Amino acid sequence: MATFNLFNYLEPPNAYYDFERIYTAEQWQRKQRWIVDYITETQPDVIAFQEVFSIDSLKKLLLENGYEYFSTVDTPQIIDDFIYKSPVVAIAAKYPIVEVAAVAHSREYVNALGLNHGFEFSRKVLRATINLPHIGYTDCYVVHLKSKRSMIEIDDVNHALSPEKNIIEILKATVAGGWGATIQRGSEATLLMLAMIEQRKKTNQPMILMGDFNNDLTDGVLNHLLTNSLRFAPQMDTKAYLAKYCLNDAWNLFENSRLNQAILSDLIADTQANTLNTGLVRKATHYYGANSNVLDYILLSCEFDSRCPDNFFDVSEHHTYDRHLLNPEYEKDDLTTDHAVICITLTLRN
């Protein structure tokens, strides 16, 4: 399973955001080739995509490389005849996609959270039910949450204002617009989680959430996606039912899987398990100047957690593909993506 931000995937002669941003034919071929090289090297069975403009082009490319099943639930917007904005998410699979839908959020909770009545996801969230080996129908969600870009646009220089007043206006717009983006992103994650819980209650199907979250999961804005305890609930009922509706970070499940392997290999005693230092270091998936962050995630329900008695799979590998970010080769990597690609391997439990 992989999640892959394609970074402005738009076939020329179309432009993304403004008329100057157009790939040449040669640049487009290089971008296409890089995607195929990654797929050939890692061979994911299911791939979640973000920043897709050219839907038909991507579908064709993937079909040529073994992905018979492909879905989206939205189309990008055209500003002008050939200028596009608002890219969409997509999913490709080697196994049958039996149902696909855009996630609908609860109007009741929109009102309860005090959000604008017309609140919508900044990008439609895709839910694809895929018939995976051994585990059967699995609900796979693809998300690209609101970025940290300010929701209030303002001119850098307003000649009608003094330099100081101009800076004050920019500061106010930055503070308010940044908080607005945070509210949008956190609300999207919350309403998505509520929709996933409802879907789980209705179908009892395993859940996988993949995508670009535009935020660190440990940040208070999104950490409710990993809620695994309840303050005000009967303890027995919580233990019996809660795990079924919770999500787990694939990285944490991978660490736990490695720990279990070590125990089973008699490398450590059971009593040492809680103090084991696995030596695993999580890599960043995005770099901006001197800052690095983990923004791309795969979250899984309890069927993929070896600590649960009824699990089907363990997360045996968690790979962050970042060569193009840390050691780029210009001819190969200048038109790739500004995100690392996350890929996990699920191994059927023993």
mmCIF file of C-alpha atoms in Angstrom:
data_model
loop_
_atom_site.group_PDB
_atom_site.id
_atom_site.type_symbol
_atom_site.label_atom_id
_atom_site.label_comp_id
_atom_site.label_asym_id
_atom_site.label_seq_id
_atom_site.Cartn_x
_atom_site.Cartn_y
_atom_site.Cartn_z
ATOM 1 C CA MET A 1 0.000 0.000 0.000
ATOM 2 C CA ALA A 2 1.442 3.406 -0.961
ATOM 3 C CA THR A 3 0.486 7.063 -0.729
ATOM 4 C CA PHE A 4 1.952 9.326 -3.393
ATOM 5 C CA ASN A 5 1.625 13.122 -3.744
ATOM 6 C CA LEU A 6 2.261 13.623 -7.477
ATOM 7 C CA PHE A 7 2.872 17.397 -7.189
ATOM 8 C CA ASN A 8 1.032 19.155 -10.004
ATOM 9 C CA TYR A 9 0.355 16.199 -12.263
ATOM 10 C CA LEU A 10 -0.887 18.028 -15.362
ATOM 11 C CA GLU A 11 -0.263 17.033 -18.952
ATOM 12 C CA PRO A 12 0.889 19.827 -21.301
ATOM 13 C CA PRO A 13 -0.120 22.061 -22.958
ATOM 14 C CA ASN A 14 -2.336 22.771 -19.951
ATOM 15 C CA ALA A 15 -1.081 24.987 -17.124
ATOM 16 C CA TYR A 16 -1.485 24.700 -13.351
ATOM 17 C CA TYR A 17 -2.554 27.839 -11.461
ATOM 18 C CA ASP A 18 -1.201 30.375 -13.971
ATOM 19 C CA PHE A 19 -0.363 30.492 -17.664
ATOM 20 C CA GLU A 20 3.421 30.205 -17.176
ATOM 21 C CA ARG A 21 3.320 26.872 -15.342
ATOM 22 C CA ILE A 22 3.365 24.400 -18.195
ATOM 23 C CA TYR A 23 5.578 21.339 -18.587
ATOM 24 C CA THR A 24 7.411 20.979 -21.851
ATOM 25 C CA ALA A 25 6.891 17.676 -23.668
ATOM 26 C CA GLU A 26 10.348 16.556 -22.544
ATOM 27 C CA GLN A 27 9.688 17.540 -18.905
ATOM 28 C CA TRP A 28 6.383 15.690 -18.927
ATOM 29 C CA GLN A 29 8.049 12.541 -20.250
ATOM 30 C CA ARG A 30 10.622 12.739 -17.461
ATOM 31 C CA LYS A 31 7.905 13.147 -14.827
ATOM 32 C CA GLN A 32 5.981 10.199 -16.253
ATOM 33 C CA ARG A 33 9.106 8.064 -16.401
ATOM 34 C CA TRP A 34 9.964 8.831 -12.768
ATOM 35 C CA ILE A 35 6.517 7.673 -11.640
ATOM 36 C CA VAL A 36 6.839 4.447 -13.632
ATOM 37 C CA ASP A 37 10.336 3.854 -12.226
ATOM 38 C CA TYR A 38 9.014 4.162 -8.666
ATOM 39 C CA ILE A 39 6.093 1.825 -9.341
ATOM 40 C CA THR A 40 8.366 -0.713 -11.034
ATOM 41 C CA GLU A 41 10.825 -0.649 -8.144
ATOM 42 C CA THR A 42 8.335 -0.911 -5.276
ATOM 43 C CA GLN A 43 5.326 -2.665 -6.872
ATOM 44 C CA PRO A 44 2.528 -1.425 -4.589
ATOM 45 C CA ASP A 45 -0.780 -3.267 -4.953
ATOM 46 C CA VAL A 46 -2.798 -0.191 -4.005
ATOM 47 C CA ILE A 47 -1.703 3.444 -4.477
ATOM 48 C CA ALA A 48 -3.410 6.564 -3.123
ATOM 49 C CA PHE A 49 -2.641 9.681 -5.174
ATOM 50 C CA GLN A 50 -2.884 13.384 -4.414
ATOM 51 C CA GLU A 51 -2.522 16.460 -6.651
ATOM 52 C CA VAL A 52 -3.990 14.883 -9.773
ATOM 53 C CA PHE A 53 -5.006 17.244 -12.573
ATOM 54 C CA SER A 54 -4.793 14.940 -15.606
ATOM 55 C CA ILE A 55 -7.048 12.060 -14.586
ATOM 56 C CA ASP A 56 -7.189 10.258 -17.944
ATOM 57 C CA SER A 57 -3.432 10.480 -18.396
ATOM 58 C CA LEU A 58 -2.774 8.941 -14.970
ATOM 59 C CA LYS A 59 -5.359 6.223 -15.521
ATOM 60 C CA LYS A 60 -3.727 5.277 -18.841
ATOM 61 C CA LEU A 61 -0.224 5.296 -17.352
ATOM 62 C CA LEU A 62 -1.277 3.010 -14.513
ATOM 63 C CA LEU A 63 -3.217 0.637 -16.743
ATOM 64 C CA GLU A 64 -0.078 0.198 -18.849
ATOM 65 C CA ASN A 65 1.787 -0.742 -15.661
ATOM 66 C CA GLY A 66 -0.577 -3.353 -14.276
ATOM 67 C CA TYR A 67 -3.255 -1.370 -12.441
ATOM 68 C CA GLU A 68 -6.557 -2.493 -13.896
ATOM 69 C CA TYR A 69 -8.659 -0.600 -11.367
ATOM 70 C CA PHE A 70 -8.637 3.184 -10.986
ATOM 71 C CA SER A 71 -11.077 5.669 -9.460
ATOM 72 C CA THR A 72 -11.614 9.332 -8.640
ATOM 73 C CA VAL A 73 -14.646 11.137 -7.232
ATOM 74 C CA ASP A 74 -14.006 14.667 -8.447
ATOM 75 C CA THR A 75 -12.527 16.710 -11.291
ATOM 76 C CA PRO A 76 -10.146 19.702 -11.118
ATOM 77 C CA GLN A 77 -11.430 23.176 -11.829
ATOM 78 C CA ILE A 78 -10.597 25.074 -15.011
ATOM 79 C CA ILE A 79 -9.890 28.764 -14.405
ATOM 80 C CA ASP A 80 -9.459 29.563 -18.081
ATOM 81 C CA ASP A 81 -9.364 27.546 -21.282
ATOM 82 C CA PHE A 82 -6.189 25.743 -20.301
ATOM 83 C CA ILE A 83 -5.388 26.879 -16.731
ATOM 84 C CA TYR A 84 -6.327 24.444 -13.958
ATOM 85 C CA LYS A 85 -6.636 24.644 -10.180
ATOM 86 C CA SER A 86 -7.957 22.398 -7.373
ATOM 87 C CA PRO A 87 -6.355 19.030 -8.166
ATOM 88 C CA VAL A 88 -8.089 15.876 -6.912
ATOM 89 C CA VAL A 89 -7.226 12.609 -5.211
ATOM 90 C CA ALA A 90 -7.331 9.200 -6.898
ATOM 91 C CA ILE A 91 -6.708 5.534 -6.163
ATOM 92 C CA ALA A 92 -5.300 2.701 -8.259
ATOM 93 C CA ALA A 93 -5.332 -0.999 -7.427
ATOM 94 C CA LYS A 94 -4.384 -4.384 -8.793
ATOM 95 C CA TYR A 95 -7.415 -5.842 -7.022
ATOM 96 C CA PRO A 96 -11.072 -5.090 -7.810
ATOM 97 C CA ILE A 97 -12.544 -1.799 -6.647
ATOM 98 C CA VAL A 98 -16.120 -2.861 -5.994
ATOM 99 C CA GLU A 99 -17.508 0.484 -4.831
ATOM 100 C CA VAL A 100 -16.344 4.090 -4.853
ATOM 101 C CA ALA A 101 -17.881 7.208 -3.318
ATOM 102 C CA ALA A 102 -17.060 10.700 -2.120
ATOM 103 C CA VAL A 103 -17.229 10.833 1.675
ATOM 104 C CA ALA A 104 -20.239 12.809 2.889
ATOM 105 C CA HIS A 105 -19.865 14.571 6.220
ATOM 106 C CA SER A 106 -22.528 14.912 8.899
ATOM 107 C CA ARG A 107 -24.502 18.162 8.757
ATOM 108 C CA GLU A 108 -25.540 17.504 12.337
ATOM 109 C CA TYR A 109 -21.927 17.620 13.499
ATOM 110 C CA VAL A 110 -21.150 20.605 11.261
ATOM 111 C CA ASN A 111 -23.764 22.493 13.281
ATOM 112 C CA ALA A 112 -22.589 21.039 16.602
ATOM 113 C CA LEU A 113 -19.026 22.171 15.892
ATOM 114 C CA GLY A 114 -20.188 25.685 15.094
ATOM 115 C CA LEU A 115 -18.940 25.532 11.518
ATOM 116 C CA ASN A 116 -20.432 27.453 8.634
ATOM 117 C CA HIS A 117 -23.551 25.679 7.355
ATOM 118 C CA GLY A 118 -21.970 25.482 3.897
ATOM 119 C CA PHE A 119 -18.798 23.786 5.165
ATOM 120 C CA GLU A 120 -17.200 21.374 2.688
ATOM 121 C CA PHE A 121 -13.954 19.428 2.477
ATOM 122 C CA SER A 122 -11.339 21.544 0.711
ATOM 123 C CA ARG A 123 -10.782 18.473 -1.488
ATOM 124 C CA LYS A 124 -13.297 15.661 -1.776
ATOM 125 C CA VAL A 125 -12.298 12.563 0.195
ATOM 126 C CA LEU A 126 -12.435 9.307 -1.760
ATOM 127 C CA ARG A 127 -13.644 6.015 -0.312
ATOM 128 C CA ALA A 128 -12.950 2.921 -2.398
ATOM 129 C CA THR A 129 -14.010 -0.533 -1.251
ATOM 130 C CA ILE A 130 -11.368 -2.949 -2.541
ATOM 131 C CA ASN A 131 -11.538 -6.749 -2.477
ATOM 132 C CA LEU A 132 -8.120 -7.515 -0.982
ATOM 133 C CA PRO A 133 -6.681 -11.033 -0.640
ATOM 134 C CA HIS A 134 -7.547 -12.967 2.544
ATOM 135 C CA ILE A 135 -9.287 -10.018 4.238
ATOM 136 C CA GLY A 136 -11.925 -9.282 1.591
ATOM 137 C CA TYR A 137 -13.793 -6.007 1.182
ATOM 138 C CA THR A 138 -11.748 -3.184 2.722
ATOM 139 C CA ASP A 139 -12.675 0.502 2.820
ATOM 140 C CA CYS A 140 -9.704 2.524 1.575
ATOM 141 C CA TYR A 141 -9.867 6.285 2.061
ATOM 142 C CA VAL A 142 -7.716 8.806 0.205
ATOM 143 C CA VAL A 143 -7.336 12.278 1.683
ATOM 144 C CA HIS A 144 -5.514 15.529 0.995
ATOM 145 C CA LEU A 145 -6.322 17.775 3.937
ATOM 146 C CA LYS A 146 -6.253 21.569 3.799
ATOM 147 C CA SER A 147 -2.733 22.968 3.582
ATOM 148 C CA LYS A 148 -1.283 25.527 5.999
ATOM 149 C CA ARG A 149 -1.542 28.207 3.333
ATOM 150 C CA SER A 150 -3.465 31.196 4.638
ATOM 151 C CA MET A 151 -7.164 31.294 3.810
ATOM 152 C CA ILE A 152 -7.021 35.082 3.516
ATOM 153 C CA GLU A 153 -5.365 36.471 0.410
ATOM 154 C CA ILE A 154 -3.718 39.884 0.607
ATOM 155 C CA ASP A 155 -1.445 41.905 -1.651
ATOM 156 C CA ASP A 156 2.179 41.978 -0.524
ATOM 157 C CA VAL A 157 2.304 45.709 -1.128
ATOM 158 C CA ASN A 158 -0.644 48.044 -0.801
ATOM 159 C CA HIS A 159 0.532 51.422 -2.089
ATOM 160 C CA ALA A 160 -2.467 53.142 -0.523
ATOM 161 C CA LEU A 161 -1.050 52.377 2.937
ATOM 162 C CA SER A 162 2.072 53.494 4.729
ATOM 163 C CA PRO A 163 4.807 50.830 5.006
ATOM 164 C CA GLU A 164 3.964 50.207 8.682
ATOM 165 C CA LYS A 165 0.208 49.914 8.081
ATOM 166 C CA ASN A 166 0.890 47.614 5.141
ATOM 167 C CA ILE A 167 2.920 45.286 7.390
ATOM 168 C CA ILE A 168 0.180 45.405 10.045
ATOM 169 C CA GLU A 169 -2.462 44.337 7.510
ATOM 170 C CA ILE A 170 -0.269 41.500 6.238
ATOM 171 C CA LEU A 171 0.397 40.361 9.821
ATOM 172 C CA LYS A 172 -3.302 40.339 10.678
ATOM 173 C CA ALA A 173 -4.165 38.425 7.507
ATOM 174 C CA THR A 174 -1.365 35.929 8.175
ATOM 175 C CA VAL A 175 -2.499 35.245 11.752
ATOM 176 C CA ALA A 176 -6.205 35.004 10.912
ATOM 177 C CA GLY A 177 -5.697 33.171 7.613
ATOM 178 C CA GLY A 178 -3.330 30.628 9.164
ATOM 179 C CA TRP A 179 -5.780 29.903 11.968
ATOM 180 C CA GLY A 180 -8.579 29.596 9.428
ATOM 181 C CA ALA A 181 -6.573 26.953 7.561
ATOM 182 C CA THR A 182 -5.973 25.111 10.836
ATOM 183 C CA ILE A 183 -9.690 25.129 11.664
ATOM 184 C CA GLN A 184 -10.497 23.824 8.184
ATOM 185 C CA ARG A 185 -7.882 21.056 8.346
ATOM 186 C CA GLY A 186 -8.834 19.913 11.839
ATOM 187 C CA SER A 187 -12.536 20.000 10.996
ATOM 188 C CA GLU A 188 -11.962 17.956 7.849
ATOM 189 C CA ALA A 189 -10.118 15.297 9.844
ATOM 190 C CA THR A 190 -12.832 15.233 12.507
ATOM 191 C CA LEU A 191 -15.751 14.938 10.102
ATOM 192 C CA LEU A 192 -13.905 12.301 8.076
ATOM 193 C CA MET A 193 -13.276 10.233 11.207
ATOM 194 C CA LEU A 194 -16.955 10.430 12.144
ATOM 195 C CA ALA A 195 -17.940 9.274 8.642
ATOM 196 C CA MET A 196 -15.468 6.384 8.857
ATOM 197 C CA ILE A 197 -16.931 5.282 12.179
ATOM 198 C CA GLU A 198 -20.419 5.297 10.675
ATOM 199 C CA GLN A 199 -19.240 3.287 7.663
ATOM 200 C CA ARG A 200 -17.507 0.787 9.949
ATOM 201 C CA LYS A 201 -20.666 0.401 12.038
ATOM 202 C CA LYS A 202 -22.700 -0.219 8.887
ATOM 203 C CA THR A 203 -20.374 -2.634 7.042
ATOM 204 C CA ASN A 204 -17.891 -3.962 9.619
ATOM 205 C CA GLN A 205 -15.249 -3.707 6.896
ATOM 206 C CA PRO A 206 -11.563 -3.013 7.680
ATOM 207 C CA MET A 207 -10.379 0.586 7.216
ATOM 208 C CA ILE A 208 -7.275 2.094 5.626
ATOM 209 C CA LEU A 209 -6.740 5.876 5.494
ATOM 210 C CA MET A 210 -3.953 7.157 3.230
ATOM 211 C CA GLY A 211 -2.806 10.541 2.067
ATOM 212 C CA ASP A 212 -1.236 13.936 2.585
ATOM 213 C CA PHE A 213 -2.427 15.230 5.951
ATOM 214 C CA ASN A 214 -0.517 18.547 5.697
ATOM 215 C CA ASN A 215 0.149 18.270 9.424
ATOM 216 C CA ASP A 216 2.032 16.195 11.939
ATOM 217 C CA LEU A 217 -0.349 13.645 13.475
ATOM 218 C CA THR A 218 1.024 14.265 16.961
ATOM 219 C CA ASP A 219 -0.073 17.902 16.688
ATOM 220 C CA GLY A 220 -3.254 18.655 18.619
ATOM 221 C CA VAL A 221 -4.977 19.599 15.369
ATOM 222 C CA LEU A 222 -5.081 15.994 14.133
ATOM 223 C CA ASN A 223 -4.214 13.714 17.033
ATOM 224 C CA HIS A 224 -7.890 12.835 17.530
ATOM 225 C CA LEU A 225 -7.506 10.599 14.460
ATOM 226 C CA LEU A 226 -5.589 8.244 16.762
ATOM 227 C CA THR A 227 -8.033 8.375 19.681
ATOM 228 C CA ASN A 228 -7.777 5.065 21.546
ATOM 229 C CA SER A 229 -9.216 5.830 24.978
ATOM 230 C CA LEU A 230 -12.395 7.369 26.393
ATOM 231 C CA ARG A 231 -12.631 9.295 29.637
ATOM 232 C CA PHE A 232 -16.351 8.953 30.139
ATOM 233 C CA ALA A 233 -17.375 5.412 29.221
ATOM 234 C CA PRO A 234 -17.822 2.107 31.074
ATOM 235 C CA GLN A 235 -14.423 0.419 31.238
ATOM 236 C CA MET A 236 -15.669 -3.035 30.210
ATOM 237 C CA ASP A 237 -17.593 -1.665 27.222
ATOM 238 C CA THR A 238 -14.634 0.444 26.132
ATOM 239 C CA LYS A 239 -12.296 -2.539 26.146
ATOM 240 C CA ALA A 240 -14.793 -4.666 24.233
ATOM 241 C CA TYR A 241 -15.702 -2.242 21.462
ATOM 242 C CA LEU A 242 -13.326 0.700 21.130
ATOM 243 C CA ALA A 243 -10.451 -0.933 19.227
ATOM 244 C CA LYS A 244 -12.813 -1.847 16.391
ATOM 245 C CA TYR A 245 -13.411 1.822 15.569
ATOM 246 C CA CYS A 246 -9.900 3.194 16.128
ATOM 247 C CA LEU A 247 -7.094 3.861 13.670
ATOM 248 C CA ASN A 248 -3.413 3.130 14.141
ATOM 249 C CA ASP A 249 -0.413 4.800 12.537
ATOM 250 C CA ALA A 250 1.258 2.236 10.254
ATOM 251 C CA TRP A 251 4.657 3.376 11.525
ATOM 252 C CA ASN A 252 3.734 2.462 15.110
ATOM 253 C CA LEU A 253 2.397 -0.906 13.969
ATOM 254 C CA PHE A 254 5.643 -1.484 12.072
ATOM 255 C CA GLU A 255 7.682 -0.734 15.193
ATOM 256 C CA ASN A 256 5.522 -3.137 17.187
ATOM 257 C CA SER A 257 5.892 -5.808 14.509
ATOM 258 C CA ARG A 258 9.682 -5.482 14.642
ATOM 259 C CA LEU A 259 9.555 -5.797 18.411
ATOM 260 C CA ASN A 260 7.486 -8.979 18.162
ATOM 261 C CA GLN A 261 9.929 -10.433 15.641
ATOM 262 C CA ALA A 262 12.774 -9.817 18.054
ATOM 263 C CA ILE A 263 10.914 -11.513 20.904
ATOM 264 C CA LEU A 264 9.982 -14.527 18.772
ATOM 265 C CA SER A 265 13.586 -14.817 17.610
ATOM 266 C CA ASP A 266 14.733 -15.033 21.235
ATOM 267 C CA LEU A 267 16.899 -11.973 20.718
ATOM 268 C CA ILE A 268 15.458 -10.482 23.887
ATOM 269 C CA ALA A 269 13.515 -11.807 26.839
ATOM 270 C CA ASP A 270 9.844 -10.976 27.210
ATOM 271 C CA THR A 271 10.608 -8.946 30.317
ATOM 272 C CA GLN A 272 12.850 -6.659 28.268
ATOM 273 C CA ALA A 273 10.234 -5.907 25.625
ATOM 274 C CA ASN A 274 9.076 -2.625 27.118
ATOM 275 C CA THR A 275 12.590 -1.181 27.215
ATOM 276 C CA LEU A 276 13.775 -2.355 23.814
ATOM 277 C CA ASN A 277 15.266 0.341 21.608
ATOM 278 C CA THR A 278 14.561 -0.829 18.085
ATOM 279 C CA GLY A 279 16.860 1.766 16.571
ATOM 280 C CA LEU A 280 14.222 2.725 14.012
ATOM 281 C CA VAL A 281 14.081 6.384 13.042
ATOM 282 C CA ARG A 282 11.106 7.811 11.210
ATOM 283 C CA LYS A 283 12.033 9.901 8.181
ATOM 284 C CA ALA A 284 10.420 13.184 7.237
ATOM 285 C CA THR A 285 8.186 13.203 4.171
ATOM 286 C CA HIS A 286 8.391 16.917 3.361
ATOM 287 C CA TYR A 287 11.077 19.607 3.581
ATOM 288 C CA TYR A 288 10.562 23.362 3.552
ATOM 289 C CA GLY A 289 13.726 25.396 3.941
ATOM 290 C CA ALA A 290 15.469 24.178 7.088
ATOM 291 C CA ASN A 291 12.295 22.513 8.399
ATOM 292 C CA SER A 292 11.261 18.903 7.920
ATOM 293 C CA ASN A 293 7.970 17.233 8.813
ATOM 294 C CA VAL A 294 6.054 13.990 8.493
ATOM 295 C CA LEU A 295 2.942 14.977 6.530
ATOM 296 C CA ASP A 296 2.094 11.739 4.696
ATOM 297 C CA TYR A 297 0.553 8.808 6.538
ATOM 298 C CA ILE A 298 -1.158 5.461 6.266
ATOM 299 C CA LEU A 299 -3.555 4.665 9.116
ATOM 300 C CA LEU A 300 -5.025 1.207 9.656
ATOM 301 C CA SER A 301 -7.822 -0.434 11.636
ATOM 302 C CA CYS A 302 -7.297 -3.255 14.114
ATOM 303 C CA GLU A 303 -7.265 -5.983 11.432
ATOM 304 C CA PHE A 304 -3.688 -4.862 10.717
ATOM 305 C CA ASP A 305 -2.565 -4.646 14.349
ATOM 306 C CA SER A 306 -0.728 -7.705 15.662
ATOM 307 C CA ARG A 307 -1.786 -6.800 19.207
ATOM 308 C CA CYS A 308 -5.413 -7.527 18.318
ATOM 309 C CA PRO A 309 -6.457 -11.188 18.561
ATOM 310 C CA ASP A 310 -8.433 -11.102 15.297
ATOM 311 C CA ASN A 311 -5.852 -9.389 13.120
ATOM 312 C CA PHE A 312 -5.253 -10.624 9.559
ATOM 313 C CA PHE A 313 -2.021 -8.819 8.705
ATOM 314 C CA ASP A 314 1.062 -7.321 10.316
ATOM 315 C CA VAL A 315 2.881 -4.235 9.014
ATOM 316 C CA SER A 316 6.176 -5.901 8.157
ATOM 317 C CA GLU A 317 7.759 -2.965 6.282
ATOM 318 C CA HIS A 318 7.397 0.817 6.309
ATOM 319 C CA HIS A 319 9.432 2.537 3.620
ATOM 320 C CA THR A 320 9.909 6.271 3.035
ATOM 321 C CA TYR A 321 11.094 6.849 -0.538
ATOM 322 C CA ASP A 322 13.013 10.135 -0.343
ATOM 323 C CA ARG A 323 16.071 9.834 -2.589
ATOM 324 C CA HIS A 324 14.759 12.628 -4.810
ATOM 325 C CA LEU A 325 14.547 14.941 -1.777
ATOM 326 C CA LEU A 326 17.815 14.165 -0.003
ATOM 327 C CA ASN A 327 20.138 13.315 -2.881
ATOM 328 C CA PRO A 328 18.492 14.514 -6.096
ATOM 329 C CA GLU A 329 19.924 13.950 -9.542
ATOM 330 C CA TYR A 330 18.786 16.870 -11.644
ATOM 331 C CA GLU A 331 18.091 14.973 -14.849
ATOM 332 C CA LYS A 332 15.968 12.427 -12.986
ATOM 333 C CA ASP A 333 14.520 14.235 -10.009
ATOM 334 C CA ASP A 334 13.896 17.907 -10.812
ATOM 335 C CA LEU A 335 10.262 17.314 -11.839
ATOM 336 C CA THR A 336 9.254 14.575 -9.429
ATOM 337 C CA THR A 337 7.424 15.540 -6.240
ATOM 338 C CA ASP A 338 8.110 17.648 -3.164
ATOM 339 C CA HIS A 339 6.926 14.816 -0.894
ATOM 340 C CA ALA A 340 8.413 11.457 -0.026
ATOM 341 C CA VAL A 341 6.363 8.436 -1.048
ATOM 342 C CA ILE A 342 5.205 6.185 1.793
ATOM 343 C CA CYS A 343 4.828 2.458 1.142
ATOM 344 C CA ILE A 344 3.977 -0.273 3.639
ATOM 345 C CA THR A 345 4.036 -4.044 3.293
ATOM 346 C CA LEU A 346 1.311 -6.113 4.932
ATOM 347 C CA THR A 347 2.234 -9.695 5.744
ATOM 348 C CA LEU A 348 -0.373 -12.328 6.511
ATOM 349 C CA ARG A 349 -0.055 -13.284 10.173
ATOM 350 C CA ASN A 350 1.424 -16.628 11.093
#
